[in-house]
PDB file of C-alpha atoms and ligand atoms in Angstrom:
ATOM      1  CA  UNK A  19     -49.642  -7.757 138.722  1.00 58.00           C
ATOM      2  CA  UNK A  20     -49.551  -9.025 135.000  1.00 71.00           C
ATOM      3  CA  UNK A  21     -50.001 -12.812 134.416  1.00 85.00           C
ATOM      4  CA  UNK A  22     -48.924 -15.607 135.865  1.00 94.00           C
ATOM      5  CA  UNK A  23     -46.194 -17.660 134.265  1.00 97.00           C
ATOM      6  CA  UNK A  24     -47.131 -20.710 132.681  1.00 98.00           C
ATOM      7  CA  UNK A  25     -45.436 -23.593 131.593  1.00 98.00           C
ATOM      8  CA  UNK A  26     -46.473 -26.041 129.267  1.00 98.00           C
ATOM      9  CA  UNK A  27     -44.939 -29.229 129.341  1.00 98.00           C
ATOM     10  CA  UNK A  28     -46.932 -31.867 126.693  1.00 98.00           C
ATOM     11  CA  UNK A  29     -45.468 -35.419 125.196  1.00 97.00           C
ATOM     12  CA  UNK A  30     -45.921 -39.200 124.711  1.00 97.00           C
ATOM     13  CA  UNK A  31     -47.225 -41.767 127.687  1.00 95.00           C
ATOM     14  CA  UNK A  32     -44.162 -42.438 130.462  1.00 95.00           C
ATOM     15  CA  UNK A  33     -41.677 -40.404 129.097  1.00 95.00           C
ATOM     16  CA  UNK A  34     -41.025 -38.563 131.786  1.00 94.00           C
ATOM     17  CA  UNK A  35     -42.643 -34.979 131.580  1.00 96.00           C
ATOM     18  CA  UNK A  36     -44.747 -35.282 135.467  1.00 96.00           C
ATOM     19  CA  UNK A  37     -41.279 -35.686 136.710  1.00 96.00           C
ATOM     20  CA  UNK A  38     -39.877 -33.019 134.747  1.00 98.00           C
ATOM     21  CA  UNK A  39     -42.826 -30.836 135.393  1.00 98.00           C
ATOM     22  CA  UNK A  40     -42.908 -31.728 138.864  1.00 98.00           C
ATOM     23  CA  UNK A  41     -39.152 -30.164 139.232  1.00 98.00           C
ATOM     24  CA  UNK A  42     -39.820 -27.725 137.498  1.00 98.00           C
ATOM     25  CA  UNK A  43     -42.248 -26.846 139.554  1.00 98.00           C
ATOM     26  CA  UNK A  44     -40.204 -26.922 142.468  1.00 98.00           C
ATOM     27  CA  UNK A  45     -37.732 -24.732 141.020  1.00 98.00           C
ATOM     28  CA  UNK A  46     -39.243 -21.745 139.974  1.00 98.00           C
ATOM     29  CA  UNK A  47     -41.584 -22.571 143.061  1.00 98.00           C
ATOM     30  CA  UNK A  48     -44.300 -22.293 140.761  1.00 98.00           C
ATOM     31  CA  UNK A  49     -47.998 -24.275 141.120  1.00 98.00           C
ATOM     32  CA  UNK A  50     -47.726 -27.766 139.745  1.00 98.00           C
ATOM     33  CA  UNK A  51     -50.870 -29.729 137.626  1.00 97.00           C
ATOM     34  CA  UNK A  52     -50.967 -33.192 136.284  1.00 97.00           C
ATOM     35  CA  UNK A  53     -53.265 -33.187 134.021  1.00 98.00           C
ATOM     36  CA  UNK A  54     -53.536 -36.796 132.885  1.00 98.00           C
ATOM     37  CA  UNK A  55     -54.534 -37.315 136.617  1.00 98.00           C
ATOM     38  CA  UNK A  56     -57.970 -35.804 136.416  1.00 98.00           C
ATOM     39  CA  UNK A  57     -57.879 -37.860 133.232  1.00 98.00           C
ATOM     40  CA  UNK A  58     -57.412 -40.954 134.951  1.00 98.00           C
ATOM     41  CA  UNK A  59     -59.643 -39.552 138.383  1.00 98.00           C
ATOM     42  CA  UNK A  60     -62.608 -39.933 135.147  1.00 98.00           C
ATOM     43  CA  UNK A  61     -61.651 -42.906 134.252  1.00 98.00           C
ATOM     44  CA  UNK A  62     -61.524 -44.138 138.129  1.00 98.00           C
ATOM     45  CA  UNK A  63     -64.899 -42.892 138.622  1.00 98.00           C
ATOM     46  CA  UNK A  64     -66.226 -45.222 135.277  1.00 98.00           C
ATOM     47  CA  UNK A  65     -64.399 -48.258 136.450  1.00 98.00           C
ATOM     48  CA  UNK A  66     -65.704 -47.902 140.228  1.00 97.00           C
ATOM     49  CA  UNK A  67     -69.466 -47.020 139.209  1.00 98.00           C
ATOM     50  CA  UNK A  68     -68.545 -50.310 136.624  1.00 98.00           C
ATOM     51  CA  UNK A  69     -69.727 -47.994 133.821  1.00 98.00           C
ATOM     52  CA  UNK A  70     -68.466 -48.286 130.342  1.00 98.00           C
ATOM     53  CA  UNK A  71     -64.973 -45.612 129.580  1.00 98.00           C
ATOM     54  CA  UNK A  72     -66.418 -44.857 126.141  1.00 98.00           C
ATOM     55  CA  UNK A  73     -69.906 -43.940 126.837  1.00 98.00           C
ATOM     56  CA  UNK A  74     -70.262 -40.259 127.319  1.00 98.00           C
ATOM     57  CA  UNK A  75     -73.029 -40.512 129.412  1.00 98.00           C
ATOM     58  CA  UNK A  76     -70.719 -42.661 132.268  1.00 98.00           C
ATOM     59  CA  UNK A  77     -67.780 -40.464 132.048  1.00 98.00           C
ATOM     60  CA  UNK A  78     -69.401 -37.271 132.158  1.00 98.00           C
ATOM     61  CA  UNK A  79     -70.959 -37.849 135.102  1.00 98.00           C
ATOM     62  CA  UNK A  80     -67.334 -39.211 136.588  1.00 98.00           C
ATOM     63  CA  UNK A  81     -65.842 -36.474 134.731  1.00 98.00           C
ATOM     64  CA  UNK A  82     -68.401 -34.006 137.089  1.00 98.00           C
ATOM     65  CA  UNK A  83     -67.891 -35.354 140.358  1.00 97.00           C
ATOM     66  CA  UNK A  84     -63.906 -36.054 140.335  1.00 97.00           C
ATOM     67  CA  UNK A  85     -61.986 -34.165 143.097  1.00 95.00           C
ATOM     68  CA  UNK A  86     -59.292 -32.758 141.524  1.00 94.00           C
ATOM     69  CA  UNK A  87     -56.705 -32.959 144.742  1.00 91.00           C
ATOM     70  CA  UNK A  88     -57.160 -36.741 144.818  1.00 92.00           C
ATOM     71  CA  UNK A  89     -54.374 -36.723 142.547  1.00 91.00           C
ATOM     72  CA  UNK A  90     -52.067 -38.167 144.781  1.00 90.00           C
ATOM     73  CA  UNK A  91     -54.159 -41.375 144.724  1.00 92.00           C
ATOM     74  CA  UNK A  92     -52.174 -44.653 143.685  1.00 91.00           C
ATOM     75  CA  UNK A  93     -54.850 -46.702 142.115  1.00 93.00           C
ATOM     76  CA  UNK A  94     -55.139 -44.160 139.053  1.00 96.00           C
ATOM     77  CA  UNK A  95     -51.815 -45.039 138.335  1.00 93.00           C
ATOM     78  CA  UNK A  96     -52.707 -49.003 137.110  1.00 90.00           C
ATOM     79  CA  UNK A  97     -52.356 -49.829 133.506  1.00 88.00           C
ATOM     80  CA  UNK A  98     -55.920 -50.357 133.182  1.00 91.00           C
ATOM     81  CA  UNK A  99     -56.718 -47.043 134.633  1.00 96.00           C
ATOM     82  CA  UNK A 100     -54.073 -45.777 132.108  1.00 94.00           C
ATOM     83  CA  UNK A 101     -56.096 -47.497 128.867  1.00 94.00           C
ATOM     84  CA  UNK A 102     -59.576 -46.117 130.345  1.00 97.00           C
ATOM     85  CA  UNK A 103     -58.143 -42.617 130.893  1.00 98.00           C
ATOM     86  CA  UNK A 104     -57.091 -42.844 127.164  1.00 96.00           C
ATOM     87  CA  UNK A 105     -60.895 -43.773 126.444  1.00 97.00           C
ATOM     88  CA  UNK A 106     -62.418 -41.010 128.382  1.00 98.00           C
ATOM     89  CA  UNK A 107     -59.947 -38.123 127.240  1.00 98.00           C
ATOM     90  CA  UNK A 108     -61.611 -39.117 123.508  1.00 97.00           C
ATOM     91  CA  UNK A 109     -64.868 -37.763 124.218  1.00 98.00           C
ATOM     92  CA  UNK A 110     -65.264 -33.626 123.519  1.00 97.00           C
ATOM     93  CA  UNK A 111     -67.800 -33.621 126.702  1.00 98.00           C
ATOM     94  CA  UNK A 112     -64.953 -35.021 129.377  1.00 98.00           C
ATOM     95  CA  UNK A 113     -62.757 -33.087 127.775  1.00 98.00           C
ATOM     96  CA  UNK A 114     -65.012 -29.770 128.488  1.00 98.00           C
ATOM     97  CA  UNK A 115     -65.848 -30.603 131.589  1.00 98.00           C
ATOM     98  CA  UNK A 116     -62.251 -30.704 132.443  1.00 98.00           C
ATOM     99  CA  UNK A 117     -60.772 -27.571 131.031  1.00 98.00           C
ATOM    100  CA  UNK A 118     -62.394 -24.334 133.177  1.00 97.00           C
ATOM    101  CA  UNK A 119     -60.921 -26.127 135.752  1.00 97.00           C
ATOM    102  CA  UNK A 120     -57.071 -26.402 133.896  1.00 98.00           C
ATOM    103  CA  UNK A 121     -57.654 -22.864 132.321  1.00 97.00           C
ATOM    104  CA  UNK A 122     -58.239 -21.316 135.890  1.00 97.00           C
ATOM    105  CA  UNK A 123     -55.010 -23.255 136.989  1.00 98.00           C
ATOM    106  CA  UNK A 124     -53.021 -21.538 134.656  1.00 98.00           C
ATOM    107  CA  UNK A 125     -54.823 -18.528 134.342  1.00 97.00           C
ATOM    108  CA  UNK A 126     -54.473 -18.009 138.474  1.00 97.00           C
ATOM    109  CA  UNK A 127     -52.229 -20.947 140.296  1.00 97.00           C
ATOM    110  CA  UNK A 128     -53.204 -21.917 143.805  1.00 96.00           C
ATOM    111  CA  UNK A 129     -51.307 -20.911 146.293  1.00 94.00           C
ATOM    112  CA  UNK A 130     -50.795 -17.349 144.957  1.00 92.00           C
ATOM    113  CA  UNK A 131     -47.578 -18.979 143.041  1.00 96.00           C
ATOM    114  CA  UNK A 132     -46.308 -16.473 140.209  1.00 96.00           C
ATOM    115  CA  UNK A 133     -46.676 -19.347 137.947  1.00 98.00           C
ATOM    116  CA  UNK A 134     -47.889 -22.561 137.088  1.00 98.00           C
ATOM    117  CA  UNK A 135     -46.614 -25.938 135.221  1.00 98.00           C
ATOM    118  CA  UNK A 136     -49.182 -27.998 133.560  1.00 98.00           C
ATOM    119  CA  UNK A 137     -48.137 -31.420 131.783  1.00 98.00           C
ATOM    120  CA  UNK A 138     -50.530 -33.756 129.436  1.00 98.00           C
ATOM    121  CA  UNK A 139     -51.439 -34.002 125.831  1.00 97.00           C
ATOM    122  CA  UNK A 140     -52.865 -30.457 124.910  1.00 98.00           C
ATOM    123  CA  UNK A 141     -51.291 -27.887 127.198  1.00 98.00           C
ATOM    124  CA  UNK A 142     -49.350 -26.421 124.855  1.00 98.00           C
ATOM    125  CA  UNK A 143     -52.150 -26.365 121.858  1.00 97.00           C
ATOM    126  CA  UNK A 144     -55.578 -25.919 123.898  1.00 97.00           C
ATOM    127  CA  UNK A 145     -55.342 -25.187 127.363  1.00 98.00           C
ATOM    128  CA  UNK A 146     -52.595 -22.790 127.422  1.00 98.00           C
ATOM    129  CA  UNK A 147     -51.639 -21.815 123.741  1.00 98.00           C
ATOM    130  CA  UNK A 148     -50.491 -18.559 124.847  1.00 97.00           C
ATOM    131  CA  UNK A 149     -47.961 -20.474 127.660  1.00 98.00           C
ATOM    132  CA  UNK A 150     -44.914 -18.378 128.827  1.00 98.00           C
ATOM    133  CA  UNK A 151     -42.805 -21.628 127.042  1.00 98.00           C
ATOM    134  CA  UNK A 152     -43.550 -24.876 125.976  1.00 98.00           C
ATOM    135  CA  UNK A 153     -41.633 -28.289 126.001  1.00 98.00           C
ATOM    136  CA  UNK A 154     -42.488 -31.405 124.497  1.00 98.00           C
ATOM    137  CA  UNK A 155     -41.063 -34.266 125.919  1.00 98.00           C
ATOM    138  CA  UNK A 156     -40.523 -37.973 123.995  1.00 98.00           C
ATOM    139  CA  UNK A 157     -37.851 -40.817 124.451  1.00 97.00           C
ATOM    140  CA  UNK A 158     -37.594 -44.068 121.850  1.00 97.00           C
ATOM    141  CA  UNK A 159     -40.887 -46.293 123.223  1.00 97.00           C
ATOM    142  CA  UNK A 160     -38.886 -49.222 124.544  1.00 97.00           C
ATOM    143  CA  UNK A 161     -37.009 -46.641 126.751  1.00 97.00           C
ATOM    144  CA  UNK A 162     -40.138 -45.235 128.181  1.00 97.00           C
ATOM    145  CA  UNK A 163     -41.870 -49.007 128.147  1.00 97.00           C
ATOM    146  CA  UNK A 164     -38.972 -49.766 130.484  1.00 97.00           C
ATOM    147  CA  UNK A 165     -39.638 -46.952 133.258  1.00 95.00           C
ATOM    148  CA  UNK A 166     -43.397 -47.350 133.392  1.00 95.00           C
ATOM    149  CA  UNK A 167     -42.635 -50.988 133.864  1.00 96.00           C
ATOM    150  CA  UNK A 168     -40.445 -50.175 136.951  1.00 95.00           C
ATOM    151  CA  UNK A 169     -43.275 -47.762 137.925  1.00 92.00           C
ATOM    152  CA  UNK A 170     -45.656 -50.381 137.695  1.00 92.00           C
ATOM    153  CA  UNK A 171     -43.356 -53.085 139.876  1.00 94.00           C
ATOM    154  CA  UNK A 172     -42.685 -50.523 142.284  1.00 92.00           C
ATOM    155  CA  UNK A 173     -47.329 -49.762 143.067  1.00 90.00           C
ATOM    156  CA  UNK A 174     -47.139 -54.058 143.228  1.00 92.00           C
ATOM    157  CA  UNK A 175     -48.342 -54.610 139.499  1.00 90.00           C
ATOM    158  CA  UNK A 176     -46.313 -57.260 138.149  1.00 92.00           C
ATOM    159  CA  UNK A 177     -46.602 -56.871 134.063  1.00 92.00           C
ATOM    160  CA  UNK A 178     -44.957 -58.632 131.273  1.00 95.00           C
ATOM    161  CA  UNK A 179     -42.395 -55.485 130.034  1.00 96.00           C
ATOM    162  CA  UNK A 180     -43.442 -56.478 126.149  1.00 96.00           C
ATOM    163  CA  UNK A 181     -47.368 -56.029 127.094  1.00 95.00           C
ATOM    164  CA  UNK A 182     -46.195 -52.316 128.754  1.00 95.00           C
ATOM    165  CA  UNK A 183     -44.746 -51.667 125.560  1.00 97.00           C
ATOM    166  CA  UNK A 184     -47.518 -52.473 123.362  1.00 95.00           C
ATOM    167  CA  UNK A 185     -50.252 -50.597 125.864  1.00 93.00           C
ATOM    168  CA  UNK A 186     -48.115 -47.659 125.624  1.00 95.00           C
ATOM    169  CA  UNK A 187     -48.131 -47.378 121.870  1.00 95.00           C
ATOM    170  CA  UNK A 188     -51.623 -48.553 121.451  1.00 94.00           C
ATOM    171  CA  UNK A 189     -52.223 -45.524 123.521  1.00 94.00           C
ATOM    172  CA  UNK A 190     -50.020 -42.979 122.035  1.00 95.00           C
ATOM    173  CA  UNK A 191     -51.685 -43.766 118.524  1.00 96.00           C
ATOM    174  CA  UNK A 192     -55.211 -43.441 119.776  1.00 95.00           C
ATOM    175  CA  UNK A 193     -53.885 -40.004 121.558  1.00 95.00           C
ATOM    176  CA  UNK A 194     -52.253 -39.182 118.586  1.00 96.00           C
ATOM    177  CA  UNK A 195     -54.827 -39.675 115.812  1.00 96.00           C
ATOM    178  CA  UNK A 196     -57.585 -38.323 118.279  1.00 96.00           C
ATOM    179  CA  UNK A 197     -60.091 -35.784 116.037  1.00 95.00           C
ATOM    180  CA  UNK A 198     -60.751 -33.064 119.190  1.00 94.00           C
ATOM    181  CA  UNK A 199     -56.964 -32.199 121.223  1.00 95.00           C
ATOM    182  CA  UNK A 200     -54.664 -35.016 119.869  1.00 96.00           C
ATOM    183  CA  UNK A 201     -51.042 -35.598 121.450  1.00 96.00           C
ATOM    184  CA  UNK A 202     -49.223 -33.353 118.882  1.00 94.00           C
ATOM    185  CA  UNK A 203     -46.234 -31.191 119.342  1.00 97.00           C
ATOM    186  CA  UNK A 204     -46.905 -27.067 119.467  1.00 98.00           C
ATOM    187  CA  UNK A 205     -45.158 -25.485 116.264  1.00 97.00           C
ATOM    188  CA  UNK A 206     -43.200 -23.296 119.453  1.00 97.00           C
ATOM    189  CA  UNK A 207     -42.689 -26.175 121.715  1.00 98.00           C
ATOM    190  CA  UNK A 208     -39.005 -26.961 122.372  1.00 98.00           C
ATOM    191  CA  UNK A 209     -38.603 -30.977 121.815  1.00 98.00           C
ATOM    192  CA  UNK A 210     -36.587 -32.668 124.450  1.00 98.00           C
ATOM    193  CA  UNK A 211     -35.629 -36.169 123.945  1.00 98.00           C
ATOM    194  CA  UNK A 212     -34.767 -37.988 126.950  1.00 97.00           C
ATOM    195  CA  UNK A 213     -33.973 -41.468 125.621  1.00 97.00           C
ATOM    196  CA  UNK A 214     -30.523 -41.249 126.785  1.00 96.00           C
ATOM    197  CA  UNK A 215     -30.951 -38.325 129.702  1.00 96.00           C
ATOM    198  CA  UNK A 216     -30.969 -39.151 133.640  1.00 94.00           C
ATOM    199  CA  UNK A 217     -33.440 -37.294 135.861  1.00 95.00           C
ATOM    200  CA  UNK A 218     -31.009 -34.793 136.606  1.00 97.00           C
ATOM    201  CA  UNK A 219     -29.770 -34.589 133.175  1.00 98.00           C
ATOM    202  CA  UNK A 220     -33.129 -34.496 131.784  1.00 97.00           C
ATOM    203  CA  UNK A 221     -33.996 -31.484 134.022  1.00 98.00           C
ATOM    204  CA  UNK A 222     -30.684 -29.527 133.184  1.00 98.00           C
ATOM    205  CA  UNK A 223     -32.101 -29.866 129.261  1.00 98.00           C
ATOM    206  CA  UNK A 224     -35.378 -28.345 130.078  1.00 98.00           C
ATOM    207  CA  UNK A 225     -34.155 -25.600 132.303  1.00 98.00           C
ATOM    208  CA  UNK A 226     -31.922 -24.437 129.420  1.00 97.00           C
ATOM    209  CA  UNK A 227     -34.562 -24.663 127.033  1.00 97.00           C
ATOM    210  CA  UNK A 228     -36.786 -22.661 129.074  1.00 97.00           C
ATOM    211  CA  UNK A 229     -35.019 -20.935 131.400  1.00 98.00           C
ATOM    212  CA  UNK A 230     -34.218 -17.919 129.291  1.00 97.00           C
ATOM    213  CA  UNK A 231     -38.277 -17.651 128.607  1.00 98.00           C
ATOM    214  CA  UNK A 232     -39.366 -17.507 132.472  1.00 98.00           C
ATOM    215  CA  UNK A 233     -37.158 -15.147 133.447  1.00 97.00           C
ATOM    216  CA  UNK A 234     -37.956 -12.981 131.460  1.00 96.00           C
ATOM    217  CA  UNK A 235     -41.491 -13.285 132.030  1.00 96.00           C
ATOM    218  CA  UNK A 236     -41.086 -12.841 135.553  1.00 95.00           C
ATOM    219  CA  UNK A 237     -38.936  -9.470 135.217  1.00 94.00           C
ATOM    220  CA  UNK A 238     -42.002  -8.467 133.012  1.00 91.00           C
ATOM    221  CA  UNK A 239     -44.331  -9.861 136.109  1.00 87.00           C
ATOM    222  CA  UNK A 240     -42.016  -8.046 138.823  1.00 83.00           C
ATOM    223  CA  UNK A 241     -42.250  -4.397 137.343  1.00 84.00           C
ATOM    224  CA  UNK A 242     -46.100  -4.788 136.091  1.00 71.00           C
TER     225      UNK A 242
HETATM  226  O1  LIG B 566     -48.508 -40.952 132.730  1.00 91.12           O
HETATM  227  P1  LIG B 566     -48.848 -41.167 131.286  1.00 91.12           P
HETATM  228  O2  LIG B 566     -47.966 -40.379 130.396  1.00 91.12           O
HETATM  229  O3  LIG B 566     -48.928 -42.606 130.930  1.00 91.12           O
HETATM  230  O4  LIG B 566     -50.339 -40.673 131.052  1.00 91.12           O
HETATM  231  P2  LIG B 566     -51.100 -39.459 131.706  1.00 91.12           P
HETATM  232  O5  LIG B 566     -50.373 -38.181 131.443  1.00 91.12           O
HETATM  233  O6  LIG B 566     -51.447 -39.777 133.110  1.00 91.12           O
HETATM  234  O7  LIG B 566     -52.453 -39.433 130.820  1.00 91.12           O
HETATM  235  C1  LIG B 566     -53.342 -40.525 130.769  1.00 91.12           C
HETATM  236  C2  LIG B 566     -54.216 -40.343 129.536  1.00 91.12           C
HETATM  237  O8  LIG B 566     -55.003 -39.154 129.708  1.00 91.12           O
HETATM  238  C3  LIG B 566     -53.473 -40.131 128.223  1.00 91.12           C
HETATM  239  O9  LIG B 566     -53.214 -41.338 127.538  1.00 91.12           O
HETATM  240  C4  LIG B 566     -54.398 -39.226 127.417  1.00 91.12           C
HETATM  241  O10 LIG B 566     -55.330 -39.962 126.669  1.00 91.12           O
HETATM  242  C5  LIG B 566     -55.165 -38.462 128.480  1.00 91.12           C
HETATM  243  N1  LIG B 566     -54.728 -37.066 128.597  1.00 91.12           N
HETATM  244  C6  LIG B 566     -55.242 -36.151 127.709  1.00 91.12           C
HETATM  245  O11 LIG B 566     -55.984 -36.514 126.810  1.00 91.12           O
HETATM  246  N2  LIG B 566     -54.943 -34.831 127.814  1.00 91.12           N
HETATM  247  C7  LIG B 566     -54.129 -34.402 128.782  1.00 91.12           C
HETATM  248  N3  LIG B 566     -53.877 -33.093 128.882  1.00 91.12           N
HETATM  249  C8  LIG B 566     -53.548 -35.311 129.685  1.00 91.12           C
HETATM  250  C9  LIG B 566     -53.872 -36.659 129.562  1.00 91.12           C
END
């Protein structure tokens, strides 16, 4: 059997690429990974042990000892979570700690799935460079303030929409201008703009943008 398919699906804070990834997923009935989630498990682990977010020592020890299947866990999902996760991801020793773990993902997805779709910041340029096909995924910042706002309302956090907005850029530029795996967009990552895309329309965009890629890949897969 040749090797699994993987999907790479990368882009800016809240705008929209776990739910993309997560239908994605579904579709192709492939493995699916959040990877800002073991990001913000870290960043959990610093916060509950009331260690500091930018002290290597703290979060590699949180980065160690995260479970990664506590993903499903709604206190990562808190703004301040968000900002620490943003803090830990900086540091080169969180960030190896974390990747056998994403590498192995892709490399063989639970479940015996033929594939696997990973979204963050680096899939696409350091976890899975050689990814079956690759989206990056963006929508104007007031847009995207707007949804993690109703995100936010609907865990019980009550936030001013302006502050969402300016945490969400504040944390896109410190992703961005990162020196070790910043947010960037992978020179053959499809760009998909959901500004003014529903769910449904949003997933119809990436399916024809990749669509063409994975089945291919699985033919390939099928006969090997
Ligand atoms: O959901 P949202 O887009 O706000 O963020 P997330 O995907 O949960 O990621 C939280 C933080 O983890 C990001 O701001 C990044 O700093 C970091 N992250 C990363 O560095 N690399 C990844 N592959 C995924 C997340």
């Amino acid at each position: 059997m040749s090797a699994a398919v993987v999907l790479a699906v990368d882009g800016t804070a809240a705008c929209g690429k776990g739910t993309l990834a997560r239908l994605l997923a579904r579709h192709y009935g492939f493995a699916h990974l959040d990877s800002g989630a073991l990001y913000r498990l870290v960043a959990l682990g610093v916060i509950e042990a009331n260690g500091d977010p930018s002290d290597e020592g703290d979060a590699v020890k949180a980065a160690r000892a995260i479970d990664p299947s506590r993903t499903a866990d709604s206190r990562i999902r808190s703004d301040v979570v968000g900002r620490a996760a943003s803090q830990v991801a900086a540091l080169p020793a969180v960030r190896d700690t974390l990747f056998d773990y994403q590498r192995q993902f892709a490399k063989h997805p639970p479940g015996d799935a033929a594939g696997a779709v990973i979204d963050g910041r680096d899939i696409g340029t350091v976890i899975a460079p050689d990814a079956t096909a690759k989206l990056f995924v963006d929508a104007r910042s007031e847009i995207r303030a707007r949804r993690r706002w109703l995100e936010l309302q609907a865990l019980g956090i009550n936030r001013d929409e302006e502050a969402v907005l300016a945490e969400l850029n504040i944390r896109d530029a410190a992703d961005r201008n990162r020196p070790i795996s910043p947010l960037k967009q992978a020179v053959d990552a499809a760009l998909l703009d959901t500004s003014d895309l529903g769910i449904d329309a949003a997933f119809a965009a990436a399916l024809s943008l990749l669509d063409h890629k994975v089945k291919a890949a699985l033919a390939v897969r099928h006969r090997g």
